[in-house]
Coordinates of C-alpha atoms in Angstrom, one line a residue:
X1 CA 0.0 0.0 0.0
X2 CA 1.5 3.2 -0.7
X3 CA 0.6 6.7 1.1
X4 CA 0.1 8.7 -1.6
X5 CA 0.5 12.1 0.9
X6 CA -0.7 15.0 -2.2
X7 CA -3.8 13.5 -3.0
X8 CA -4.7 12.1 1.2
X9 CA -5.4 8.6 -0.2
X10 CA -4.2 5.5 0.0
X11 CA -3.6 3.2 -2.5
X12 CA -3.4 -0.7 -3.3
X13 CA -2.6 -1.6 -7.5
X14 CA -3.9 -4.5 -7.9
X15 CA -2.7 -5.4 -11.8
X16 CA -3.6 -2.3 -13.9
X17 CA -5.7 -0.7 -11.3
X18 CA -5.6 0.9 -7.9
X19 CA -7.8 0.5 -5.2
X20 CA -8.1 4.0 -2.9
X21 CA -9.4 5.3 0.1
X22 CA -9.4 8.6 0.5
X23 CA -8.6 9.9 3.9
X24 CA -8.0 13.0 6.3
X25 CA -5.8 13.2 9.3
X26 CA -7.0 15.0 12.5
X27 CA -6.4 14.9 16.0
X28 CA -4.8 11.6 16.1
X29 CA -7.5 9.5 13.6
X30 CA -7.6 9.0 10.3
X31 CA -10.9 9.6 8.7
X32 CA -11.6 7.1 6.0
X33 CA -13.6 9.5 3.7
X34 CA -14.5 7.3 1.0
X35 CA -12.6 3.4 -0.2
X36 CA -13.0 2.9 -4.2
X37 CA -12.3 0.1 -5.9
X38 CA -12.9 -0.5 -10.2
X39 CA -16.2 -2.4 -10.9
X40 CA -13.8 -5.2 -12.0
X41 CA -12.1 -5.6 -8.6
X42 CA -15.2 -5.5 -6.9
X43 CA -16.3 -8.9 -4.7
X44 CA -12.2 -9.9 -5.3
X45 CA -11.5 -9.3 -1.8
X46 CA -9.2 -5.9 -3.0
X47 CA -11.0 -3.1 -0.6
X48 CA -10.7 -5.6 2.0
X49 CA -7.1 -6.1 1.4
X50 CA -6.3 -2.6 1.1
X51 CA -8.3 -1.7 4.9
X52 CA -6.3 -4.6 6.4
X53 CA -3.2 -2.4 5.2
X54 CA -4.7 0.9 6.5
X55 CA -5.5 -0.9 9.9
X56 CA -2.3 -1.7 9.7
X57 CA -0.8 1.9 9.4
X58 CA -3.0 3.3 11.8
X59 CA -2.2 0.6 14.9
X60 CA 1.8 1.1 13.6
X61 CA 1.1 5.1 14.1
X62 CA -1.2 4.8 17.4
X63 CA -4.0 6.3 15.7
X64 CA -7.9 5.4 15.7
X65 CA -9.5 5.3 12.6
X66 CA -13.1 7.7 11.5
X67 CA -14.7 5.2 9.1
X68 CA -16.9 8.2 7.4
X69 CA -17.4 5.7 4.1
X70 CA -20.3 2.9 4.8
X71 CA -17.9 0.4 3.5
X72 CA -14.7 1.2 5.7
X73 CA -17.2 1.3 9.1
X74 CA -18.7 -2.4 7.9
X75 CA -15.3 -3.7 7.9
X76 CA -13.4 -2.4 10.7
X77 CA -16.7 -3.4 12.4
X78 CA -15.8 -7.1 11.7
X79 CA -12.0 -6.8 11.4
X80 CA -10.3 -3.7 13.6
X81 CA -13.5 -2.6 16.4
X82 CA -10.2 -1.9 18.9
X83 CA -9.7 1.0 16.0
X84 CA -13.0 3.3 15.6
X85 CA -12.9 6.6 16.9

């Protein structure tokens, strides 16, 4: 996953595509504003892969996480509850 800082997203490539969530930082959370993925990655398990990464980051950077997008909340729901804000 890389943090792609100018545009406050982060993003998995997955072949010719890229998987994104869009985020802010603020008072020590992330907000997840918003995870994409292409229609043809959707139900591959790509989103999924890329929150496991951002869970990741955010437990290596002591921070809670904002889930914002309905998608994000679902899965730190049933993957990272120790992580919403």
């Amino acid at each position: 996953m890389h943090d792609n800082v100018e545009r406050s997203r982060f993003e998995l490539p997955v072949g010719d595509a890229i998987v994104y969530a869009d985020y802010r930082r603020q008072d020590g959370h992330l907000a997840i504003l918003y995870v994409y993925a292409p229609p043809a990655l959707r139900g591959t398990g790509a989103a999924g892969r890329l929150m496991a990464a951002v869970a990741a980051r955010a437990r290596a950077e002591g921070l809670t996480i904002r889930p914002l997008c309905g998608y994000a909340r679902s899965w730190l729901r049933a993957h990272g509850s120790d992580l919403l804000a």
